[in-house]
Amino acid sequence: MIIHLTAKPGSARNNKTGSWRIEKKPKFLQKNCVACKNCLIICPEGCITGEEKNTFNCDYDFCKGCGLCAVICPKQDIIMVSEE
Amino acid sequence: MDKKFLKEIRIHARAGQGAITTASILGDALFEEDKFSYAFPHFGAARMGAPMNAFVRVSDRPVRLRSQVYEPDYLLIIDPTLIRGFDVFKGFKDEGVAVINSEAEISLSGLKKSQKIFFIPANKIAQEIIGRPLGNTAILGAFCAVTDLVKIESLIKAINKRFSGKVAQQNVETAKRGYDYIKK
Amino acid sequence: MKEYLEGSQAIAKVVALCRPGVISAYPITPQTHIVEGLAQLVADGELKVEFVNVESEHSAASCCLGALATGVRAYTSTSSQGLLLMAEVIFNIAGLRLPLVLTCANRAVSAPINIWNDHQDSVTVRDSGWIQFYAESIQEAADLHIQGYRLSEDKRVLLPVMINIDGYILTHGYEVVDIPAQELVDKFLPPYQLERKLDPTHPLTLGVLAGPDYYMETRFAIEKTMEDVLSIIPEISNEFHRTFGRNTGGLIEKYCLEDAQRVIVAMGSVCGTIKETIDEIREKGEKVGLLKIITYRPLPQEEIYQALKKVKEIAVLEKAISLGGFGPLYTEIKSLFQGKGENPKISGFIVGLGGRDITKNSIKTVFDKLSGKQTDCEFIDLKNVEIR
C-alpha cells in the first residue's frame, strides 16, 4: 500500500488564505504608483499583480493582511484599511 | 556425514606487519586447492605496532564457526618480540607446529616434545630480496614446507593474484626461499 | 565467478554490479573497506557513478535521499554512531517511500567507545520503516544486496532496505564468494524507475506536510506494505535461486528444528557458530536446533510461530539490549505465544556485546541454561568485575 507524499505544483491555490486576515487589508490607491514592483516582490503570498503604473492590486482570496506592501511602497500609495 | 577435517591457524603480529594479508594469501592458496577457509583478524588497539592476531580456519566444507582460535594446530609468529609479553603458545595443540620469524633460536619453556617449532630468518630473506624486512611471504613459504596442508605452488598462485609486477616476483622468490630454508 | 574475498570487497563488487547512479558515504570503522572498495572501482574506471564525498553520515543519507527522489539508484553504508547520526534521515527515507539500500556493518554504540561488533546500532533504528536483513556469511551478505535492490524498488514495496553484516567478523573476514556475472544481475534487477520523481520539466512537491488528518494513514500504509513484504521476500529469494542457483535470503532458516526440544533463536554470523555447536551436541543424542532470523523487519511472525510451536524450550540470543527492558527480539518472540495453546519456556540471553567473542562454549552454556530456570535477560560470558 503506497501513499505518496508528493503533490503537483499549484496545489497551494486550493488553500485560500484570505480567511486568515483579522483587522486590516491593503488598499491600492493607484494614484502615485511608479510601478517599482516592490509590493509584488515582497508579498509573501505572491497574490499582487500589475504591470503599468497605477495598475497594481491584490487577490483578497489569498491576502493575509500582513501589511508588508503598504510598508514598502515608496509613494505611500498602498494603505491599510479596516475590513468592511 | 563423513568426519570433517578442520585445522586452525593463529598468527601473532603487530598491527601494520601485514598479518591480515598473510592470512588472506594463505586462505587464497587453500582456495586454489578447493579447500574452504575463513581468514579473519582480531585487533586490540587499532594502531600501528599494537599486538594483534589473524586467524585462518581450514576445512573440507564451508567454515561456519566464527569465534576466534583458542586451540591452534599451527602458529605463525611474525614478530618474535611478542613472545616476551604474551603467552603465544596458549592453547597450542599437543601435535601443533609453529613457525617463528627469528634469526636466532629463542629458548622456549613449557613446550611439549610432540610440538614442533621451526625458526626462520624471514625478515633477513626479505631484506635481501625485496629490500625491506617484510618476511610474511617467507613465513608462508616455510609453512608450506612444514605442513601438508597447502602446496608451495598454490601459495605462489595466491601471491601472484594478490600482487603484480615486481612486487609479486619478489614475494614469490621470498616464499620459495622460505620454503627451501626448511626443506634444505 | 568464485573468488577468495574480504567481505567488504565482495559487497563493493556486488553493489557495483547493481549499477547505482549515486554513492555517498562517510567512512567509519568497520564499514570503511566497503566504501574504499567502491571508490577504487570508480578510480579504476570500472564503475561509472556519481561518488559524492560528504562531511557526515547525515549528509550522506541526505544525498542518497535526494538522488533517489530524482529517480536515480543510490547506495550508502555506515556503522554504529554513523547510523545514529543518520537517524533523522533514516526515518525520512522510509517515510518518503524511497528505495535506498544501505549496508550496516554492525558495530557497538558508544559510550564506552568500541569498534567491535554487536547489533545495537541497527536494532536501535528498527522502528523506522526500513526492511532489515541479517547475513550469516559473506556470500549471503553479497546476495542480499542484489535481492535488497530488487525488493526495495518493487512497485508494491518502495521501502528502504538495510543489510546488516557483522563488523570485522564478516566485513574483514575472507571467504570464497561467488560474484555473479553482470548479465545475470541485469536480468534480475531491472533499471530503477520512480513514477513520481523530482524533475524540472514536470515540477512536483516531495515531502508534503501531513497534518493530524492525514499522517496516520501514511504510517498505516507502511505497516500494510510491511505485511505484503512478508510474501514478496520469499517470491524474490525463490527467483534469485532460479536465476543464480543459490538459496540465500528469505525470511527464516531452520536448522535441525524437526525434532528439536531446545532451540536457539538468533540473527547474523553467530548462527554459523550455533550450527557447529548443534552438530556437536547432536552427536551426543541431544535434540537441539536453531531458528535463524534473516528478515528482522518486517518480523515474520507466522513463520516463527509455526517453526517454534512444537519446541519446549526456546532461547533468544541477542547482540543488543533495550536497556531497562529486555532484548528486543526476546520480547517479540515471547509475544507470539500470547493467547496461543502452547506454552513453551522462553528465555532471553544477551551475548557478544562490543565484540565479546562468542565461542562454542558460550552456545553450550546457553543450551545448558535452557533446561534450568526461565530467565528474561541473562548476560552470557560476563566477567566477575567489582561493581562500585
XYZ file of C-alpha atoms in Angstrom:
656
model
C 0.000 0.000 0.000
C 1.641 3.213 -1.151
C 0.658 6.709 -0.114
C 2.897 9.162 -1.931
C 3.992 12.273 -0.085
C 4.044 14.235 -3.318
C 1.875 16.999 -4.683
C 1.554 18.515 -8.112
C 2.508 22.201 -8.415
C -0.196 24.796 -7.861
C -1.924 22.859 -5.140
C -1.332 25.689 -2.672
C -4.016 27.578 -4.597
C -6.559 25.251 -3.036
C -5.754 26.753 0.334
C -7.372 30.192 0.274
C -5.548 32.114 2.950
C -7.700 35.260 2.692
C -9.628 33.993 5.688
C -6.524 34.494 7.824
C -6.934 38.324 7.807
C -8.105 39.712 11.103
C -8.362 43.512 11.116
C -6.976 45.308 8.148
C -6.415 44.792 4.491
C -4.286 46.731 1.987
C -5.952 49.227 -0.276
C -4.187 50.034 -3.551
C -4.886 53.760 -4.168
C -3.474 53.643 -7.725
C -2.698 57.404 -7.706
C 1.048 57.933 -7.185
C 2.272 54.475 -8.180
C 5.590 54.412 -10.100
C 5.408 50.657 -10.909
C 8.560 49.856 -8.886
C 7.025 46.411 -8.167
C 8.377 46.357 -4.611
C 4.938 45.353 -3.327
C 4.718 42.489 -5.805
C 8.146 41.220 -4.820
C 7.633 41.426 -1.071
C 4.152 39.886 -0.913
C 4.601 36.526 0.894
C 1.561 35.079 -0.857
C 2.502 36.286 -4.330
C -1.041 37.488 -4.750
C -0.241 41.003 -6.054
C -0.488 41.554 -9.785
C 0.075 44.573 -12.007
C 2.363 45.827 -14.772
C 1.910 49.551 -15.595
C 1.778 52.491 -13.181
C -1.384 52.589 -11.067
C -2.489 49.100 -12.148
C -1.412 47.106 -9.093
C -3.842 45.201 -6.932
C -4.048 42.042 -4.837
C -6.259 38.968 -4.696
C -8.195 39.200 -1.414
C -8.924 35.429 -1.540
C -5.262 34.945 -0.616
C -4.119 38.219 1.043
C -3.391 37.614 4.736
C -3.319 41.315 5.581
C 0.305 41.319 6.690
C 0.807 44.912 5.511
C 4.276 44.499 4.052
C 3.202 46.013 0.735
C 1.950 49.146 2.499
C 5.204 49.497 4.433
C 7.474 49.071 1.444
C 5.593 51.309 -1.010
C 7.908 54.340 -1.583
C 4.936 56.518 -2.523
C 2.601 55.524 0.330
C 0.193 54.526 -2.440
C -0.907 51.440 -0.511
C -2.658 51.938 2.816
C -4.097 49.544 5.349
C -7.818 49.949 5.859
C -10.358 48.194 8.066
C -12.262 45.261 6.660
C -15.767 46.291 5.618
C 28.195 -37.435 7.282
C 31.869 -38.245 6.903
C 34.259 -36.978 9.533
C 35.097 -33.441 8.727
C 38.561 -32.094 8.605
C 39.261 -28.822 10.418
C 42.574 -27.133 11.100
C 43.100 -23.828 12.842
C 45.951 -21.372 12.378
C 46.740 -18.460 14.651
C 49.033 -15.657 13.541
C 50.683 -13.333 16.056
C 51.839 -9.944 14.811
C 51.707 -6.225 15.385
C 49.266 -4.024 13.510
C 50.951 -2.928 10.294
C 53.074 -6.042 9.821
C 50.669 -7.483 7.280
C 49.154 -10.326 9.287
C 45.765 -9.961 7.576
C 47.421 -10.008 4.173
C 49.319 -13.124 5.271
C 46.114 -14.811 6.438
C 44.219 -13.913 3.276
C 47.010 -15.065 0.934
C 47.097 -18.365 2.823
C 43.304 -18.632 2.516
C 43.528 -17.927 -1.202
C 46.219 -20.604 -1.593
C 43.906 -23.083 0.135
C 41.082 -21.985 -2.188
C 43.369 -22.926 -5.107
C 43.269 -26.474 -3.689
C 39.476 -26.398 -3.344
C 39.690 -26.268 0.432
C 37.355 -23.961 2.311
C 38.794 -21.411 4.658
C 37.781 -18.428 6.721
C 40.545 -15.897 7.380
C 39.876 -13.040 9.753
C 41.638 -10.567 12.025
C 41.257 -9.540 15.614
C 42.566 -6.157 16.629
C 43.294 -4.826 20.031
C 44.032 -1.154 19.675
C 43.591 -0.154 16.032
C 47.013 1.399 15.601
C 50.394 0.542 14.154
C 52.520 -1.559 16.461
C 49.703 -2.789 18.677
C 49.711 -6.572 19.142
C 47.035 -8.249 17.057
C 46.035 -11.637 15.731
C 44.880 -13.006 12.447
C 43.309 -16.427 12.136
C 42.706 -18.970 9.409
C 40.303 -21.847 9.797
C 40.565 -24.552 7.112
C 38.066 -27.271 6.313
C 36.798 -29.566 3.579
C 33.437 -27.780 3.773
C 32.351 -24.157 4.260
C 33.562 -22.874 7.613
C 30.699 -21.841 9.859
C 32.471 -21.314 13.161
C 33.006 -17.574 13.694
C 34.779 -17.456 17.034
C 38.470 -16.731 17.457
C 41.014 -19.550 17.500
C 41.860 -20.711 21.011
C 43.464 -24.074 20.297
C 45.608 -23.609 17.204
C 47.009 -26.519 15.216
C 49.507 -24.089 13.714
C 51.136 -20.901 14.972
C 52.794 -18.286 12.804
C 54.757 -15.784 14.866
C 55.521 -12.848 12.608
C 57.020 -10.747 15.396
C 59.094 -12.761 17.902
C 59.207 -9.864 20.381
C 55.587 -10.746 21.165
C 56.791 -13.956 22.830
C 58.170 -11.856 25.712
C 54.883 -10.274 26.722
C 52.343 -12.862 25.568
C 51.699 -16.497 26.009
C 51.635 -17.042 22.263
C 51.536 -20.799 22.903
C 48.284 -20.593 24.845
C 46.018 -23.465 23.826
C 48.656 -24.747 21.367
C 47.699 -28.291 20.357
C 49.865 -31.197 21.519
C 50.728 -32.088 17.940
C 50.969 -28.422 16.939
C 53.506 -26.862 14.587
C 54.852 -23.318 14.989
C 56.839 -21.184 12.557
C 58.685 -18.331 14.256
C 60.254 -15.410 12.411
C 63.660 -15.215 14.066
C 67.287 -15.458 13.003
C 68.384 -16.827 16.349
C 66.802 -19.769 18.087
C 64.834 -18.429 21.029
C 64.802 -20.672 24.072
C 61.194 -21.543 24.819
C 59.963 -23.118 28.004
C 56.960 -25.274 28.749
C 56.611 -26.832 25.321
C 55.818 -30.493 24.799
C 58.089 -32.850 22.858
C 55.302 -33.522 20.386
C 55.062 -29.845 19.464
C 57.289 -28.828 16.575
C 58.978 -25.424 16.389
C 60.689 -24.015 13.291
C 62.733 -20.823 13.246
C 63.224 -18.945 10.003
C 65.097 -15.668 9.324
C 62.190 -14.366 7.268
C 62.996 -10.670 7.626
C 66.588 -11.249 6.586
C 65.433 -13.159 3.498
C 63.000 -10.406 2.616
C 65.599 -7.708 3.171
C 67.876 -9.453 0.690
C 65.215 -9.943 -1.986
C 62.698 -7.132 -1.509
C 64.964 -4.637 0.211
C 62.572 -4.320 3.128
C 62.192 -6.580 6.170
C 58.719 -7.834 5.257
C 59.134 -11.551 5.844
C 55.476 -12.663 5.675
C 55.725 -14.484 2.359
C 58.913 -16.235 3.540
C 56.996 -17.420 6.605
C 54.187 -18.677 4.352
C 56.756 -20.470 2.190
C 58.164 -22.093 5.320
C 54.625 -23.016 6.363
C 54.138 -24.886 3.060
C 57.296 -26.827 3.913
C 56.325 -27.823 7.458
C 52.771 -28.947 6.680
C 50.954 -30.908 4.005
C 48.001 -28.526 4.367
C 48.952 -26.420 1.359
C 51.398 -26.700 -1.537
C 54.008 -24.094 -2.388
C 52.603 -23.956 -5.961
C 49.219 -22.873 -4.605
C 50.908 -20.243 -2.456
C 52.743 -18.862 -5.489
C 49.429 -18.647 -7.389
C 47.861 -16.781 -4.493
C 50.808 -14.362 -4.243
C 50.531 -13.633 -7.969
C 46.831 -12.887 -7.543
C 47.482 -10.544 -4.638
C 50.436 -8.614 -6.042
C 51.542 -7.692 -9.526
C 54.744 -6.873 -11.387
C 57.965 -6.626 -9.444
C 56.323 -6.912 -6.024
C 54.733 -10.231 -6.997
C 58.001 -11.515 -8.427
C 59.978 -10.601 -5.294
C 57.406 -12.112 -2.965
C 57.274 -15.335 -4.935
C 61.053 -15.561 -4.616
C 60.853 -14.791 -0.900
C 58.248 -17.528 -0.450
C 60.393 -20.058 -2.332
C 63.434 -19.114 -0.235
C 61.412 -19.607 2.942
C 60.248 -23.000 1.658
C 63.788 -24.062 0.733
C 65.166 -22.889 4.078
C 63.048 -25.522 5.861
C 63.391 -28.234 3.191
C 67.201 -27.916 2.875
C 32.865 -16.325 -10.584
C 34.210 -17.739 -7.347
C 36.840 -15.622 -5.674
C 38.537 -15.548 -2.301
C 37.472 -12.157 -0.999
C 37.204 -9.978 2.033
C 33.557 -9.410 2.964
C 33.777 -5.675 2.327
C 35.322 -6.243 -1.105
C 32.620 -8.742 -2.013
C 29.941 -6.234 -1.080
C 31.655 -3.450 -3.030
C 31.792 -5.683 -6.117
C 28.160 -6.710 -5.813
C 26.961 -3.152 -5.221
C 28.832 -2.113 -8.371
C 27.001 -4.886 -10.277
C 23.705 -3.332 -9.153
C 24.638 -0.190 -11.119
C 23.933 2.606 -8.619
C 23.905 6.123 -10.068
C 24.933 7.850 -6.853
C 27.057 6.626 -3.959
C 27.521 8.836 -0.960
C 29.038 7.648 2.270
C 31.196 8.777 5.134
C 33.898 6.431 6.373
C 33.522 4.754 9.753
C 35.111 1.588 11.128
C 34.269 -1.237 10.319
C 32.384 -0.109 7.210
C 35.323 1.733 5.625
C 36.621 -1.021 3.332
C 33.260 -1.233 1.548
C 33.305 2.417 0.500
C 37.043 2.339 -0.189
C 36.445 -0.657 -2.441
C 33.759 1.216 -4.361
C 35.928 4.338 -4.607
C 38.716 2.177 -6.025
C 36.355 0.751 -8.663
C 35.408 4.310 -9.638
C 39.061 5.406 -9.735
C 39.944 2.395 -11.896
C 37.174 3.333 -14.317
C 35.318 0.092 -13.664
C 32.297 1.791 -12.150
C 30.588 4.836 -13.578
C 28.826 6.509 -10.716
C 28.477 9.914 -9.110
C 30.576 9.378 -5.984
C 29.739 12.195 -3.600
C 32.117 12.915 -0.743
C 30.336 14.480 2.193
C 31.199 15.776 5.644
C 28.980 13.491 7.727
C 26.683 10.492 7.680
C 23.696 12.809 7.953
C 24.773 14.396 4.672
C 25.499 11.028 3.058
C 21.981 9.812 3.787
C 20.510 13.148 2.670
C 22.487 12.988 -0.564
C 21.121 9.499 -1.268
C 17.603 10.653 -0.433
C 17.926 13.457 -2.989
C 19.327 11.129 -5.640
C 16.521 8.603 -5.149
C 13.911 11.357 -5.316
C 15.181 12.282 -8.786
C 14.850 8.660 -9.879
C 18.494 7.602 -9.533
C 19.527 4.396 -7.775
C 21.686 5.120 -4.735
C 23.840 3.344 -2.176
C 25.345 4.131 1.186
C 26.919 2.261 4.028
C 27.663 3.012 7.664
C 28.112 1.666 11.191
C 27.253 2.447 14.775
C 27.384 6.194 15.556
C 27.227 6.847 11.834
C 23.849 5.163 11.586
C 22.624 7.069 14.615
C 23.782 10.368 13.118
C 21.722 9.424 10.053
C 18.707 8.567 12.182
C 16.639 11.587 11.229
C 17.182 10.947 7.537
C 16.682 7.194 8.033
C 13.113 7.879 9.151
C 12.621 10.367 6.302
C 13.772 7.947 3.599
C 11.252 5.329 4.730
C 8.510 7.917 5.222
C 9.056 9.285 1.716
C 8.911 5.716 0.341
C 12.350 5.892 -1.263
C 14.110 2.617 -2.078
C 17.603 3.050 -0.662
C 19.849 0.068 0.004
C 22.194 0.618 2.941
C 24.815 -1.719 4.340
C 25.210 -1.504 8.074
C 28.496 -3.007 9.218
C 27.197 -3.758 12.678
C 29.208 -2.238 15.493
C 28.604 -1.439 19.142
C 27.399 2.025 20.122
C 29.422 4.312 22.405
C 29.980 5.011 25.252
C 32.359 3.448 26.084
C 33.811 3.746 22.626
C 34.151 0.371 20.977
C 34.726 -0.512 17.332
C 33.782 -4.192 17.542
C 30.629 -5.997 16.620
C 27.167 -6.168 18.094
C 23.691 -5.344 16.767
C 22.844 -2.336 18.900
C 23.106 0.144 16.028
C 20.630 -1.409 13.589
C 18.252 -2.713 16.241
C 18.031 0.822 17.611
C 16.501 2.087 14.336
C 14.232 -0.926 13.827
C 11.067 1.227 14.162
C 11.942 3.496 11.238
C 10.060 1.683 8.480
C 13.135 0.022 6.954
C 13.264 -3.590 5.891
C 16.139 -5.253 7.766
C 18.111 -8.335 6.763
C 20.870 -10.006 8.792
C 23.522 -12.038 6.963
C 25.173 -15.163 8.318
C 28.005 -15.407 5.803
C 29.771 -13.214 3.279
C 28.002 -14.976 0.404
C 24.638 -14.345 1.989
C 25.540 -10.700 2.615
C 26.538 -10.258 -1.038
C 23.394 -11.968 -2.346
C 21.125 -9.970 -0.049
C 22.291 -6.750 -1.710
C 21.045 -7.881 -5.113
C 17.787 -9.115 -3.590
C 17.566 -5.966 -1.493
C 17.574 -3.628 -4.505
C 15.009 -5.762 -6.260
C 12.733 -5.773 -3.219
C 13.213 -2.138 -2.326
C 12.362 -0.873 -5.822
C 9.400 -3.223 -6.313
C 6.384 -1.020 -7.027
C 4.434 -2.844 -4.325
C 7.118 -2.065 -1.745
C 9.056 1.205 -2.188
C 10.694 0.947 1.198
C 14.401 1.165 2.011
C 16.394 -1.964 2.842
C 19.170 -2.275 5.417
C 21.532 -5.206 5.023
C 23.222 -5.946 8.306
C 26.583 -7.631 8.276
C 28.619 -8.286 11.393
C 31.516 -5.869 11.669
C 35.004 -7.433 11.473
C 33.600 -10.980 11.636
C 32.238 -10.636 8.101
C 33.421 -7.218 6.895
C 37.087 -8.059 7.497
C 36.816 -11.828 7.117
C 37.822 -13.655 3.935
C 35.806 -16.434 2.341
C 35.124 -17.934 -1.040
C 32.388 -15.824 -2.615
C 30.584 -16.389 -5.882
C 30.321 -12.993 -7.541
C 27.639 -13.252 -10.228
C 28.012 -12.113 -13.825
C 26.793 -8.635 -14.763
C 24.332 -10.063 -17.338
C 22.620 -12.179 -14.669
C 22.334 -9.248 -12.279
C 20.941 -7.073 -15.077
C 18.396 -9.775 -15.846
C 17.332 -9.983 -12.222
C 17.414 -6.288 -11.422
C 15.687 -4.003 -13.950
C 16.617 -0.292 -14.022
C 15.169 1.827 -11.225
C 12.097 3.718 -12.283
C 10.273 6.076 -9.971
C 6.865 7.203 -11.145
C 6.728 10.403 -9.150
C 10.225 11.788 -9.272
C 11.672 15.272 -8.951
C 12.092 16.526 -12.497
C 12.374 20.200 -13.501
C 10.288 19.601 -16.623
C 7.435 18.175 -14.556
C 7.588 20.058 -11.255
C 6.456 18.252 -8.134
C 6.497 18.805 -4.412
C 8.046 15.916 -2.482
C 7.622 15.549 1.248
C 4.416 17.444 1.787
C 3.086 18.245 5.207
C 0.643 15.716 6.589
C -1.428 17.037 9.442
C -3.418 15.122 12.040
C -5.954 14.483 9.294
C -3.507 12.548 7.105
C -0.326 11.471 8.924
C -1.787 8.308 10.427
C -2.792 6.982 7.013
C 0.780 7.332 5.762
C 2.063 5.226 8.671
C -0.743 2.719 8.171
C 0.292 2.421 4.524
C 3.854 1.489 5.534
C 2.567 -1.047 8.054
C 0.303 -2.620 5.394
C 3.218 -2.695 2.948
C 5.359 -4.455 5.559
C 2.683 -7.169 5.707
C 2.864 -7.539 1.917
C 6.665 -7.635 2.056
C 6.466 -10.882 4.037
C 5.091 -12.626 0.940
C 7.232 -10.675 -1.555
C 10.559 -11.608 0.102
C 10.135 -15.390 -0.487
C 8.964 -14.624 -4.035
C 12.180 -12.702 -4.692
C 14.515 -15.165 -2.966
C 12.941 -18.002 -4.996
C 13.514 -16.110 -8.202
C 17.075 -15.391 -7.074
C 17.504 -19.124 -6.561
C 16.253 -19.835 -10.090
C 18.479 -17.151 -11.615
C 21.697 -17.621 -9.653
C 21.323 -21.184 -8.382
C 21.859 -20.193 -4.756
C 19.421 -20.452 -1.923
C 20.023 -17.330 0.136
C 17.811 -14.731 1.719
C 14.204 -15.366 2.629
C 12.514 -14.869 5.972
C 13.929 -17.513 8.294
C 16.158 -20.566 8.154
C 15.503 -23.697 10.185
C 18.433 -25.834 11.305
C 17.722 -29.215 12.935
C 14.296 -27.995 14.018
C 12.291 -31.092 13.025
C 12.543 -32.902 16.362
C 14.279 -30.227 18.437
C 13.291 -29.787 22.060
C 15.694 -26.953 22.815
C 16.089 -24.203 20.246
C 18.110 -21.014 19.992
C 16.710 -18.071 18.024
C 19.441 -15.776 16.671
C 20.496 -13.450 13.848
C 23.692 -12.862 11.889
C 27.077 -14.582 11.809
C 26.694 -16.199 15.238
C 24.278 -18.625 13.564
C 27.283 -20.377 11.979
C 28.838 -20.942 15.392
C 25.478 -22.168 16.695
C 25.144 -24.675 13.812
C 28.618 -26.078 14.535
C 27.753 -26.405 18.220
C 24.422 -28.069 17.419
C 26.224 -30.707 15.331
C 28.483 -31.490 18.299
C 25.649 -31.648 20.816
C 23.509 -33.774 18.496
C 26.295 -36.350 18.278
C 25.595 -36.939 21.963
C 21.951 -37.503 21.090
C 20.543 -34.277 22.484
C 17.813 -32.696 20.365
C 18.814 -29.101 19.847
C 18.151 -26.737 16.960
C 18.430 -23.225 15.593
C 15.948 -20.763 14.173
C 17.882 -18.174 12.197
C 16.061 -14.941 11.562
C 17.153 -13.423 8.261
C 14.344 -10.889 7.977
C 14.027 -8.951 11.221
C 11.786 -6.226 9.806
C 9.076 -6.990 8.865
C 9.107 -9.673 11.570
C 7.875 -12.952 10.037
C 5.605 -13.704 12.983
C 3.617 -16.570 11.495
C 6.704 -18.378 10.159
C 8.473 -18.038 13.508
C 5.424 -19.270 15.391
C 4.982 -22.282 13.098
C 8.684 -23.128 13.395
C 8.720 -22.927 17.171
C 5.306 -24.117 18.269
C 6.373 -27.705 18.970
C 9.510 -26.659 20.849
C 9.534 -26.934 24.624
C 12.421 -24.651 25.494
C 13.418 -21.588 23.485
C 16.410 -19.292 23.972
C 16.519 -15.925 22.240
C 20.143 -14.947 21.736
C 20.753 -11.253 21.152
C 23.664 -8.948 20.458
C 21.579 -5.960 21.530
C 19.577 -4.896 24.520
C 16.832 -2.413 25.247
C 18.371 -1.142 28.449
C 15.775 -1.090 31.198
C 13.732 -3.614 29.232
C 14.974 -6.864 27.720
C 16.435 -7.954 24.442
C 14.090 -6.513 21.781
C 13.776 -9.793 19.883
C 13.106 -11.755 23.077
C 10.120 -9.549 23.846
C 8.722 -10.135 20.351
C 9.265 -13.903 20.283
C 7.567 -14.122 23.660
C 4.591 -12.103 22.475
C 3.996 -14.543 19.584
C 2.817 -17.167 22.060
C 0.456 -14.838 23.900
C -3.022 -16.341 23.853
C -1.904 -19.441 21.952
C -2.326 -23.001 23.197
C 1.372 -23.812 23.503
C 3.276 -22.569 26.455
C 6.993 -23.037 25.764
C 9.593 -21.849 28.212
C 11.206 -18.824 26.560
C 14.400 -17.297 27.943
C 16.378 -14.273 26.816
C 20.175 -14.136 26.656
C 22.470 -11.245 25.820
C 25.764 -12.198 24.139
C 28.706 -10.710 22.317
C 28.210 -7.059 23.151
C 31.078 -4.877 21.957
C 32.702 -7.820 20.175
C 32.925 -10.194 23.163
C 33.850 -13.399 21.370
C 31.038 -15.953 21.147
C 32.539 -19.438 21.298
C 31.059 -22.902 21.062
C 31.236 -22.926 24.847
C 29.090 -19.783 25.030
C 26.453 -21.568 22.953
C 26.710 -24.746 25.040
C 26.208 -22.624 28.156
C 23.000 -21.226 26.695
C 21.680 -24.695 25.809
C 22.517 -25.873 29.338
C 20.818 -22.895 30.945
C 17.710 -23.517 28.866
C 16.923 -26.598 30.907
C 17.215 -24.584 34.098
C 15.215 -21.707 35.440
C 13.460 -19.377 32.986
C 15.335 -16.105 32.613
C 14.402 -12.849 30.868
C 17.675 -11.181 30.192
C 20.764 -13.077 31.226
C 24.197 -11.913 30.144
C 26.425 -14.734 28.895
C 30.234 -14.748 29.293
C 30.128 -11.902 31.790
C 33.312 -11.334 33.764
C 33.230 -11.033 37.504
C 34.060 -7.391 37.864
C 33.678 -5.493 41.069
C 30.839 -3.050 40.577
C 31.119 0.105 42.643
